[in-house]
Coordinates of C-alpha atoms and ligand atoms in Angstrom, one line a residue:
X1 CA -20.1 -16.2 4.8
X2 CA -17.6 -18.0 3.0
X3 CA -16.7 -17.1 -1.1
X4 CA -18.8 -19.3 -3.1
X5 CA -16.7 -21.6 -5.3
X6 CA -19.7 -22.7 -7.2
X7 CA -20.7 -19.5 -8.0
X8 CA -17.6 -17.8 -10.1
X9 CA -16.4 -14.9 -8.6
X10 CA -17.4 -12.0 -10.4
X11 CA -15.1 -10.1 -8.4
X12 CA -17.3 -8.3 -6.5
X13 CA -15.4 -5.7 -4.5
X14 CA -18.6 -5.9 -2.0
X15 CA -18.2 -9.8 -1.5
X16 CA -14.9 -8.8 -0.6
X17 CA -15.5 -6.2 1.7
X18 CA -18.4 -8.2 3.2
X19 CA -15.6 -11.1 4.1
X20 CA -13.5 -9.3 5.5
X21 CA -16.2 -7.5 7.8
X22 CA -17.4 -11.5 8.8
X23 CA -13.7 -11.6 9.6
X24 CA -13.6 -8.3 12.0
X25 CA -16.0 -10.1 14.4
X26 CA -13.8 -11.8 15.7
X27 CA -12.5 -9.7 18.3
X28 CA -11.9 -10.4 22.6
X29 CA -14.2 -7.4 23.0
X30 CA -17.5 -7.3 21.6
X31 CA -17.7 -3.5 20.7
X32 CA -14.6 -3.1 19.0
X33 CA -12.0 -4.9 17.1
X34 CA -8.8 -6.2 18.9
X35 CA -7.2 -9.8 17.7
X36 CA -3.9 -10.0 19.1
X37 CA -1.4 -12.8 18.2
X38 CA -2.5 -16.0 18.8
X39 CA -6.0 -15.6 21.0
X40 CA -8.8 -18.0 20.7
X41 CA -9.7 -14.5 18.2
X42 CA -7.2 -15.1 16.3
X43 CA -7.4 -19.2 16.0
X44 CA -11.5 -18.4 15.1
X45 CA -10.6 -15.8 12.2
X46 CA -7.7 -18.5 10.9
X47 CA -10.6 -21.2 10.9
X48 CA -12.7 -19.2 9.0
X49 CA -10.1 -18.2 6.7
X50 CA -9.3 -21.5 5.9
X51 CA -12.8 -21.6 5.1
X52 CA -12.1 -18.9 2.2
X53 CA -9.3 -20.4 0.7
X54 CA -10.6 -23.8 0.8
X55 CA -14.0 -22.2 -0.9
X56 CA -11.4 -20.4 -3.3
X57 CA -9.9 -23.8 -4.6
X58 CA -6.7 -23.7 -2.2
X59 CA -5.4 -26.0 -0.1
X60 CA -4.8 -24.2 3.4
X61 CA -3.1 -25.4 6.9
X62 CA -1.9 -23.4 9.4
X63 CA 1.8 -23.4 9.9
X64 CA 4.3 -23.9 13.2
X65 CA 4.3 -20.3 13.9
X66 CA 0.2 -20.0 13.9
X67 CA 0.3 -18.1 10.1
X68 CA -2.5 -19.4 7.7
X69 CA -1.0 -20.6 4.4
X70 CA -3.1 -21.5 1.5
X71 CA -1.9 -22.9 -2.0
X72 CA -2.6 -22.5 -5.1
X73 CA -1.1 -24.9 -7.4
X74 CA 0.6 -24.3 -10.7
X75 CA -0.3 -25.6 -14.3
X76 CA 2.8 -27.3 -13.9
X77 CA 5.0 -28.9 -10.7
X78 CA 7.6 -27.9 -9.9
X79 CA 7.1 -24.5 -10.5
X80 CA 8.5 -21.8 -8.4
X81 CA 5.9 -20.0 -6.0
X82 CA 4.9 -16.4 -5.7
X83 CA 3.4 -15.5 -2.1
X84 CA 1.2 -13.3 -1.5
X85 CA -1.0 -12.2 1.7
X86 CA -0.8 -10.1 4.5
X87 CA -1.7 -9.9 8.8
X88 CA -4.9 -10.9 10.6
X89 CA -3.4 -9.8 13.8
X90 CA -5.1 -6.2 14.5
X91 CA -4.1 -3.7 17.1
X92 CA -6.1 -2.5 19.7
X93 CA -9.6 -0.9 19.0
X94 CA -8.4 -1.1 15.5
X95 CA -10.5 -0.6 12.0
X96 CA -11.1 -4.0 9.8
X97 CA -8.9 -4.0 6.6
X98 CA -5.8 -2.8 8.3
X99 CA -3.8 -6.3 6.7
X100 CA -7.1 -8.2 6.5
X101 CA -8.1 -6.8 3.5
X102 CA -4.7 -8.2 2.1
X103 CA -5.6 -11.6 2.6
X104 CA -9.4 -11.6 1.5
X105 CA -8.8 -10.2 -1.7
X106 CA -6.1 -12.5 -2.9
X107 CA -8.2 -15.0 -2.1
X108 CA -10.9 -13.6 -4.2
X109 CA -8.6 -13.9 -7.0
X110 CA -7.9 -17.1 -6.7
X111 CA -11.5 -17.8 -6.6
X112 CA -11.6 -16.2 -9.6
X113 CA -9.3 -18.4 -11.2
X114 CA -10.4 -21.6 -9.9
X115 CA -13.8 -20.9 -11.0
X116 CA -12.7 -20.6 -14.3
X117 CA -10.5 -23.5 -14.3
X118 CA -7.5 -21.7 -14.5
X119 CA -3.3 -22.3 -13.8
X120 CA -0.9 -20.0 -13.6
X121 CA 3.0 -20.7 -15.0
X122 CA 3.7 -20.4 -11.3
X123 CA 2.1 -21.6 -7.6
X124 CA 0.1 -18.7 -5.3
X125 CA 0.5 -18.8 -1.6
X126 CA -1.8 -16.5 0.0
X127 CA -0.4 -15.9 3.6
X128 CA -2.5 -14.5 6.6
X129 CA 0.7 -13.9 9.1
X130 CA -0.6 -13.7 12.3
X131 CA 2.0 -11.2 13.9
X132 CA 2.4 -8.0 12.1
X133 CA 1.2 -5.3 14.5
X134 CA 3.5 -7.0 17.7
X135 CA 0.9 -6.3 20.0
X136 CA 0.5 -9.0 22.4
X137 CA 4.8 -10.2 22.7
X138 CA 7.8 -7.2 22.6
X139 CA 8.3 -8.3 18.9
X140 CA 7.0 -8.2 15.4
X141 CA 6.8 -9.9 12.4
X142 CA 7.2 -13.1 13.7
X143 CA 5.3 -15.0 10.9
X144 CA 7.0 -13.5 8.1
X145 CA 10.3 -13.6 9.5
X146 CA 9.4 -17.2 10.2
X147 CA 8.6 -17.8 6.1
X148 CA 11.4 -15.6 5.5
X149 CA 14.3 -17.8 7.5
X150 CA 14.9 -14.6 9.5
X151 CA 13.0 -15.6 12.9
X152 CA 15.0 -15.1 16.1
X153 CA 14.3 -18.4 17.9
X154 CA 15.1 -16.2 21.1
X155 CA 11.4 -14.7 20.5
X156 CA 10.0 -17.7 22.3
X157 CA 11.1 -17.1 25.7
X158 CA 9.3 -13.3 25.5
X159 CA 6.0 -13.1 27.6
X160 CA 2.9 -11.1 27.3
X161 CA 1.7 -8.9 30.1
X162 CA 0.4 -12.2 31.6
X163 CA 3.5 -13.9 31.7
X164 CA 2.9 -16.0 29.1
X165 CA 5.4 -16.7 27.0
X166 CA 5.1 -17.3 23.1
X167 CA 6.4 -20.5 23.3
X168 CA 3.6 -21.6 25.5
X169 CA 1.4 -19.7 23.7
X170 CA 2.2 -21.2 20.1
X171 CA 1.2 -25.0 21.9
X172 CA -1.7 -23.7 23.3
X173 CA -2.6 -22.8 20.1
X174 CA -1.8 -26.0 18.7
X175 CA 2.0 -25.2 16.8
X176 CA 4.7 -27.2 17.3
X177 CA 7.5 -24.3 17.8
X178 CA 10.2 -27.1 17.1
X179 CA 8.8 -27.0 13.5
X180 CA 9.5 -22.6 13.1
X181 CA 12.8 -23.4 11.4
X182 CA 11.6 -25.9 9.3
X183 CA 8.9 -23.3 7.3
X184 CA 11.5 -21.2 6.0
X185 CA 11.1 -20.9 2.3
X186 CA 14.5 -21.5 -0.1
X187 CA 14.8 -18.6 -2.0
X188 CA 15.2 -20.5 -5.3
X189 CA 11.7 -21.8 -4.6
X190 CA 10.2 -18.4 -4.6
X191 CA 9.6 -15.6 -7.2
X192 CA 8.4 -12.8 -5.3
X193 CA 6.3 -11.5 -2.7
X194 CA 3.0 -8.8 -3.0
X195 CA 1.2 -7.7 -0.9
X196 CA -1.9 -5.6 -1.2
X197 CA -3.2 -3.0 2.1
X198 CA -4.8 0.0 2.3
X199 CA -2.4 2.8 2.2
X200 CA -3.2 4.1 6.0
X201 CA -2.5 7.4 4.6
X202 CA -4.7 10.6 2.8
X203 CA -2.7 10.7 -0.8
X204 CA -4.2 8.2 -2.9
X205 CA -7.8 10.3 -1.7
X206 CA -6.6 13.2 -2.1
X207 CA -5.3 12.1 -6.0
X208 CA -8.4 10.7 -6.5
X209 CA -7.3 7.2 -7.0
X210 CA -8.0 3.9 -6.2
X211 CA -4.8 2.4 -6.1
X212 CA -1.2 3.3 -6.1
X213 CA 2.1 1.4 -6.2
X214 CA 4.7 1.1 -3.5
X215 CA 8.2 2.4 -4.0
X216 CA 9.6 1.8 -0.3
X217 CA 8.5 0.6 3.0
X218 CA 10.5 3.2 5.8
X219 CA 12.4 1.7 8.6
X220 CA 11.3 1.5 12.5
X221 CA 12.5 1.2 15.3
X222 CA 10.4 0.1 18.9
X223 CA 11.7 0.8 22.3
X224 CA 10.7 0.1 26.0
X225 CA 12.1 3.3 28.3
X226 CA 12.1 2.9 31.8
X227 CA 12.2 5.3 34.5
X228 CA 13.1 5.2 38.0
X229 CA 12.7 8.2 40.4
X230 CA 11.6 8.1 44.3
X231 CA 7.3 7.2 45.1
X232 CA 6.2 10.0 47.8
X233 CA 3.9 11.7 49.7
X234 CA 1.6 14.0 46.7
X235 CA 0.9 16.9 50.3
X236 CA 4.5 16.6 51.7
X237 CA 7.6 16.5 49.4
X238 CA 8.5 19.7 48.3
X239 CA 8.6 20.2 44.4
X240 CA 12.4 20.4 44.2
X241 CA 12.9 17.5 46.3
X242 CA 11.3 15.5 43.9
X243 CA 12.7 12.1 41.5
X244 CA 8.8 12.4 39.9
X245 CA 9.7 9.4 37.4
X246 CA 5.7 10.5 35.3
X247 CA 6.9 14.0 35.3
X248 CA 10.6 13.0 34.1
X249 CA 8.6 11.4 31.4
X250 CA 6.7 13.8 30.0
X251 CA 10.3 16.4 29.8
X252 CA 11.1 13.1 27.4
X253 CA 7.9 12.8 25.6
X254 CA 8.0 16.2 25.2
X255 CA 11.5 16.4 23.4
X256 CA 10.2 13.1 21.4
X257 CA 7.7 15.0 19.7
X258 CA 9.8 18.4 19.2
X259 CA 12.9 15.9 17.6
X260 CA 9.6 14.5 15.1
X261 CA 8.2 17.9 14.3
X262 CA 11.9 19.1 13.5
X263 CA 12.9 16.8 11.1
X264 CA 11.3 16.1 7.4
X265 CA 10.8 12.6 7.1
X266 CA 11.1 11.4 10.4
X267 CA 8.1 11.0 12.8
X268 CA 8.1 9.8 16.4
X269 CA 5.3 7.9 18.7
X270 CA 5.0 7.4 22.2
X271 CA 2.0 5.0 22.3
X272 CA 2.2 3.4 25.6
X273 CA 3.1 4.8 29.0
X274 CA 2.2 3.4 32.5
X275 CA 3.4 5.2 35.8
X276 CA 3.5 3.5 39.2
X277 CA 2.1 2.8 42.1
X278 CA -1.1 4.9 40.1
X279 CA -2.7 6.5 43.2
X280 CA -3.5 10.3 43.0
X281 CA -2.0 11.1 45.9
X282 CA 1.4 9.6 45.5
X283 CA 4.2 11.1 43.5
X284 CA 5.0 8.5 40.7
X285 CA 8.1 6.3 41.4
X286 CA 8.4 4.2 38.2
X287 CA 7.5 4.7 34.6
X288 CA 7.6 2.8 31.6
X289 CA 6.7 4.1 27.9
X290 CA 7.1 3.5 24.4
X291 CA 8.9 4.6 21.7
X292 CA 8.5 4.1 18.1
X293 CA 10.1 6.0 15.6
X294 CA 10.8 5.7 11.8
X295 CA 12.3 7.9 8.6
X296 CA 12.5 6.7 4.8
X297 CA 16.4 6.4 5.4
X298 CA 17.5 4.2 8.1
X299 CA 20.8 6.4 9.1
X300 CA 18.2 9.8 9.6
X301 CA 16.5 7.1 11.8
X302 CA 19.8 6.3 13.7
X303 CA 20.6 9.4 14.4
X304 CA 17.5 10.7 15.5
X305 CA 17.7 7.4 17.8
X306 CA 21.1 8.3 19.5
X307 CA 20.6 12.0 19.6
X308 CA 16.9 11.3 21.6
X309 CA 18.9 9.2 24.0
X310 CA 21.1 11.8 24.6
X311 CA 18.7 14.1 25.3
X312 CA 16.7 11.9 27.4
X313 CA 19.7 10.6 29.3
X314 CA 20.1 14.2 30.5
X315 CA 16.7 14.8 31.4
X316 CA 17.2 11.7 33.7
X317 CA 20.3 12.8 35.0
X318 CA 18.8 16.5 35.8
X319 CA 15.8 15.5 37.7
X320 CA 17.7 11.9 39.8
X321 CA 16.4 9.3 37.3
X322 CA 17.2 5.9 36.8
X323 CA 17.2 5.8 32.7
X324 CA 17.1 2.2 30.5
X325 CA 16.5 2.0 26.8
X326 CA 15.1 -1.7 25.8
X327 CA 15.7 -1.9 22.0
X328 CA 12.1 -4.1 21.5
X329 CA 12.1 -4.3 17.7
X330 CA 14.1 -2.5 14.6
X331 CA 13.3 -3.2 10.7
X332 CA 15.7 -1.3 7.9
X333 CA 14.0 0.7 5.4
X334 CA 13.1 -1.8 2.0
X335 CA 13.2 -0.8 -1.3
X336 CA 10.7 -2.4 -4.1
X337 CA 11.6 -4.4 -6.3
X338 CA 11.6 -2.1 -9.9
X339 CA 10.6 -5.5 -12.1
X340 CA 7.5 -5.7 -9.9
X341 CA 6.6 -2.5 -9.6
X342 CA 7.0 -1.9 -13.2
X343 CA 5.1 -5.1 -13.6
X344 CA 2.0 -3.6 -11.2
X345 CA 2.2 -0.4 -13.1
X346 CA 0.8 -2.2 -16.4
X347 CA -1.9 -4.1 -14.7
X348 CA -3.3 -0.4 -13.2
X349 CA -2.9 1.0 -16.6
X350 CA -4.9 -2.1 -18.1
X351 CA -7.8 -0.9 -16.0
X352 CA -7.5 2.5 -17.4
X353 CA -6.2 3.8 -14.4
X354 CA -2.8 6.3 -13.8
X355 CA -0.3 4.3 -11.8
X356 CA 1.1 6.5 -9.2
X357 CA 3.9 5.6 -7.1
X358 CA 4.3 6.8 -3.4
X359 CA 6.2 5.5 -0.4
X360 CA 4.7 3.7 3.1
X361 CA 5.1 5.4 6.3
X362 CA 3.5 2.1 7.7
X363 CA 5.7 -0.6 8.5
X364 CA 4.6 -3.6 6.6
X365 CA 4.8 -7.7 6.6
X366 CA 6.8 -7.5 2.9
X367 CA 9.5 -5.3 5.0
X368 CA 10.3 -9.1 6.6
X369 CA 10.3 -11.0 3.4
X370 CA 12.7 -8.5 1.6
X371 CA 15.4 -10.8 2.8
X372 CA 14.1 -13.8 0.6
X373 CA 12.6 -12.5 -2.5
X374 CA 11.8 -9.6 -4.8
X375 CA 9.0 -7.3 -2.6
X376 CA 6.2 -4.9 -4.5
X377 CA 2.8 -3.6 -2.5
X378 CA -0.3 -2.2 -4.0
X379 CA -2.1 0.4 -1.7
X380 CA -6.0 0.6 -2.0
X381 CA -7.3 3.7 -0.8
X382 CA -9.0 4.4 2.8
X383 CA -11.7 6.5 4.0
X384 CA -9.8 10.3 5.2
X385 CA -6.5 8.2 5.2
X386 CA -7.8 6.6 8.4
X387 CA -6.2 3.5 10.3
X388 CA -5.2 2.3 13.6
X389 CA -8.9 3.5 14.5
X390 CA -12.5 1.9 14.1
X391 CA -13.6 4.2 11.7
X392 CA -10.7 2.9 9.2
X393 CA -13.0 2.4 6.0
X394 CA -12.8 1.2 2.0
X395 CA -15.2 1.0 -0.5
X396 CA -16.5 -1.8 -2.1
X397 CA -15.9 -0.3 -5.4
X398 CA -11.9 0.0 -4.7
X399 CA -11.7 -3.5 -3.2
X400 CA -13.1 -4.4 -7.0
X401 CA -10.6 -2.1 -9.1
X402 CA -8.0 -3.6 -6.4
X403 CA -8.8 -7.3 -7.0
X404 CA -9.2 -6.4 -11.0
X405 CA -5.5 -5.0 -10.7
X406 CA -3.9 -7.7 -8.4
X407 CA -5.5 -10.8 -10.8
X408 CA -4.4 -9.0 -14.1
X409 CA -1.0 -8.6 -12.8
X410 CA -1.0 -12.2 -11.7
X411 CA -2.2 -13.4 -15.0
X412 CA 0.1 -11.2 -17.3
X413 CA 3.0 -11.8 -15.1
X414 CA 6.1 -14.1 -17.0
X415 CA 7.9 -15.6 -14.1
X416 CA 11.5 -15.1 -16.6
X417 CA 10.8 -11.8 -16.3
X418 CA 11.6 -11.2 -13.0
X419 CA 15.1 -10.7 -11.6
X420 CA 16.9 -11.6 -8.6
Ligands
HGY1 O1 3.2 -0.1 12.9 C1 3.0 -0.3 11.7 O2 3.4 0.4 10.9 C2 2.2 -1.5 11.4 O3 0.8 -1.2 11.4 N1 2.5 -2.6 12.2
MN2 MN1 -1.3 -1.8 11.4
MN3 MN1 -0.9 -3.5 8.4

């Protein structure tokens, strides 16, 4: 189902939600929803969101870094642009309107507008990045770093876990990556970015709102950790003999999580580990696992980061480890910008609705544009807080009050008034 142009959006929060459910199948497993950077999933939900924004009244392409861009002109040329957007990338066995939602419902607005004929004293890009959640390549962010002149050209070489690298996984896909540089925006060009995503947390539920406004994005930082012990015989070694890399781990993981559970503010993931040669009668020799770890202040997160490594250097060196710590991916902590917010504030109380502001735990796409404009994000409220998880959920009455917000804002907003 693509968004009627003929028939004026009437901002239906259910045509909303209903789009982006059309968008969750596409997925490389049929019972649940993964749509990792730059799959033949990924290329089929660009197509058909292309579909949207061309429905909408947008212009869209896709750019050299696989993103979807459409445009919105202004009433004038010339104009600067404000962007807007979020990911269509998902994790594994993830829920639908993780990002996704972020896209659909801009789009909606523009709908809105276009069906009623309507300019704005500035251009809209709505922007469906297509590598937020760094799930398929050891990076992130790629497509708004890309917008954002920040992109580390290095990321082309990185493979995935079948060797392929992005670089030949951008042709595939049918990107030129010798045109990446060349989409960086110019700051002067740009007034701000704002992006809309369910919150991925329980407060706005638990305040009994629909909405909420984003004061700061924390900081994160990935890692790769990589064990080396001594593969054995499970019936002959003796337990003290043992370099048991999976069981060296788990002494790590272990402090991980007592390091997180110490420390307001700070939380600490290990999401991925894999321990070889996997038989059940063999001790484990090799192990890698994740790390992924984050605080609202990015020196609480350093120090967390170089205390853990102590601790996990010491581990290694107790039990005869080989120990390596791959740095994969680290974002600072972003502020909002107070114009915006401010700005966002009004266009939640003009729906009768008490703007509260609270910060994201979740690492977003705006932490990547922070380096080229003025940031803000409006969080729409999700079933239990849930995300990361199929049974992530909105309603169709939020997606409404959150499309009634995010086009009020765009239609009261005086680009003077904006700093920066
Ligand atoms: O990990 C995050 O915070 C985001 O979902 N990529
Ligand atoms: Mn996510
Ligand atoms: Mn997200």
């Amino acid at each position: 189902m693509t968004l009627a142009a003929e028939k004026p959006l009437t901002l239906s929060g259910h045509e909303i939600k209903a789009l982006v459910d059309t968008w969750a199948r596409f997925s490389e497993a049929p019972d649940k929803l993964t749509r990792v950077f730059l799959s033949p999933e990924h290329k089929a939900c660009a197509t058909a969101v292309i579909d949207a924004m061309e429905a909408a009244g947008m212009t869209a392409r896709i750019d050299a870094i696989g993103n979807v861009v459409g445009r919105y002109e202004a009433a004038q040329p010339g104009a600067k642009t404000l962007i807007t957007g979020s990911h269509i990338d998902t994790v594994r066995d993830a829920g639908a309107y993780d990002g996704n939602l972020g896209v659909a419902l801009p789009i909606a607005c523009i709908a809105d507008l276009h069906a009623r004929g309507k300019r704005l004293p500035f251009a809209v890009e709505v922007i469906a990045f297509g590598d937020e959640e760094g799930v398929r390549f050891p990076t992130t962010l790629s497509g708004s770093r890309t917008v954002a002149g920040s992109v580390d050209p290095a990321i082309l070489a990185l493979q995935d876990s079948e060797g392929t690298t992005l670089e030949e996984a951008l042709r595939h896909f049918g990107c030129e990556p010798a045109e990446i540089a060349a989409e960086a925006r110019d700051p002067k060009d740009i007034l701000a970015f704002v992006e809309l995503h369910i919150e991925q947390g329980p407060v706005l539920e638990s305040e009994g709102l629909p909405v909420g406004v984003v004061t700061a994005i924390n900081g994160a930082s990935r890692f790769a950790i990589t064990l080396g012990g001594m593969a054995g015989h499970a019936g002959t070694v003796p337990m003290g003999l043992r370099q048991d890399a999976l069981a060296g781990a788990a002494a790590m993981i272990l402090a991980i999580e007592a390091r997180g559970q110490g420390e307001d503010g700070l939380v600490a993931t290990v999401g991925r580990i894999e321990a070889a040669p996997g038989a059940i009668n063999v001790i484990p020799g090799a192990v890698t696992f994740t790390l992924d770890i984050r605080a609202p202040a990015d020196e609480q997160r350093d120090r967390a980061v170089a205390a853990l490594k102590a601790e996990m250097t010491t581990i290694a060196e107790r039990r005869g480890l080989d120990f390596a710590v791959e740095c994969l991916y680290t974002e600072a902590a972003v502020a909002c910008d107070p114009a915006l917010m401010a700005e966002l504030d009004q266009a939640i109380l003009r729906q009768g609705i008490s703007p509260l502001r609270l910060p994201s735990g979740a690492g977003h796409d705006a932490m990547a544009l922070a380096s080229l404009c003025p940031i803000a994000m409006i969080f729409l409220r999700c079933g239990g807080g849930i995300s990361h998880n199929p049974l992530e959920s909105i309603t169709g009455e939020d997606a409404e009050v959150g499309a009634r917000v995010f086009l009020d804002f765009l239609e009261h907003l005086d680009p003077g008034s904006l700093t920066r």
